[in-house]
Amino acid sequence: MVSVNREKCGYCGACVSVCPSTALELVELHLRIEDEKCISCGLCVKICPMGALEA
């Protein structure tokens, strides 16, 4: 499961674009994570330029 540090997140959408299971979605200025879709691959954590995601 992935968690987001909202204070670090720049809402750039990099994580959304690499998620193979479409578990991440940018809604206005909020990153939504659908835990039931997340396959814990870690791609979003690796790609985040702000270091805002943790697995």
mmCIF file of C-alpha atoms in Angstrom:
data_model
loop_
_atom_site.group_PDB
_atom_site.id
_atom_site.type_symbol
_atom_site.label_atom_id
_atom_site.label_comp_id
_atom_site.label_asym_id
_atom_site.label_seq_id
_atom_site.Cartn_x
_atom_site.Cartn_y
_atom_site.Cartn_z
ATOM 1 C CA MET A 1 0.000 0.000 0.000
ATOM 2 C CA VAL A 2 1.213 3.509 -0.840
ATOM 3 C CA SER A 3 0.797 6.642 1.246
ATOM 4 C CA VAL A 4 1.294 10.263 0.221
ATOM 5 C CA ASN A 5 2.817 13.088 2.226
ATOM 6 C CA ARG A 6 0.536 15.913 1.119
ATOM 7 C CA GLU A 7 2.991 18.554 2.348
ATOM 8 C CA LYS A 8 5.657 17.268 -0.065
ATOM 9 C CA CYS A 9 3.391 16.431 -3.020
ATOM 10 C CA GLY A 10 3.591 18.908 -5.907
ATOM 11 C CA TYR A 11 0.620 17.292 -7.717
ATOM 12 C CA CYS A 12 2.665 16.926 -10.916
ATOM 13 C CA GLY A 13 0.990 13.669 -11.961
ATOM 14 C CA ALA A 14 4.222 11.726 -12.564
ATOM 15 C CA CYS A 15 3.039 8.902 -10.315
ATOM 16 C CA VAL A 16 -0.340 8.727 -12.039
ATOM 17 C CA SER A 17 1.271 8.278 -15.449
ATOM 18 C CA VAL A 18 3.421 5.285 -14.394
ATOM 19 C CA CYS A 19 0.844 3.363 -12.349
ATOM 20 C CA PRO A 20 0.074 0.109 -14.222
ATOM 21 C CA SER A 21 -3.054 -0.587 -12.180
ATOM 22 C CA THR A 22 -4.552 2.933 -12.391
ATOM 23 C CA ALA A 23 -4.666 3.116 -8.596
ATOM 24 C CA LEU A 24 -3.643 6.787 -8.551
ATOM 25 C CA GLU A 25 -5.728 9.711 -9.719
ATOM 26 C CA LEU A 26 -5.294 13.472 -9.511
ATOM 27 C CA VAL A 27 -8.562 15.133 -8.544
ATOM 28 C CA GLU A 28 -8.186 18.901 -8.481
ATOM 29 C CA LEU A 29 -5.286 19.354 -6.039
ATOM 30 C CA HIS A 30 -5.616 15.995 -4.315
ATOM 31 C CA LEU A 31 -3.926 12.707 -5.098
ATOM 32 C CA ARG A 32 -6.377 9.862 -4.630
ATOM 33 C CA ILE A 33 -5.007 6.374 -3.994
ATOM 34 C CA GLU A 34 -7.345 3.429 -4.454
ATOM 35 C CA ASP A 35 -5.814 0.820 -2.152
ATOM 36 C CA GLU A 36 -7.865 -2.027 -3.628
ATOM 37 C CA LYS A 37 -6.322 -1.381 -7.066
ATOM 38 C CA CYS A 38 -2.732 -0.894 -5.870
ATOM 39 C CA ILE A 39 -0.450 -3.847 -6.650
ATOM 40 C CA SER A 40 2.455 -2.458 -4.565
ATOM 41 C CA CYS A 41 4.867 -2.371 -7.507
ATOM 42 C CA GLY A 42 6.618 0.756 -6.189
ATOM 43 C CA LEU A 43 6.878 2.542 -9.548
ATOM 44 C CA CYS A 44 5.106 5.617 -8.214
ATOM 45 C CA VAL A 45 7.473 5.830 -5.238
ATOM 46 C CA LYS A 46 10.523 5.633 -7.529
ATOM 47 C CA ILE A 47 9.275 8.225 -10.046
ATOM 48 C CA CYS A 48 8.066 10.876 -7.577
ATOM 49 C CA PRO A 49 10.410 13.891 -7.941
ATOM 50 C CA MET A 50 9.334 15.298 -4.571
ATOM 51 C CA GLY A 51 9.776 12.095 -2.539
ATOM 52 C CA ALA A 52 6.178 12.402 -1.394
ATOM 53 C CA LEU A 53 5.193 8.740 -1.727
ATOM 54 C CA GLU A 54 6.070 5.845 0.580
ATOM 55 C CA ALA A 55 5.353 2.160 0.162
#
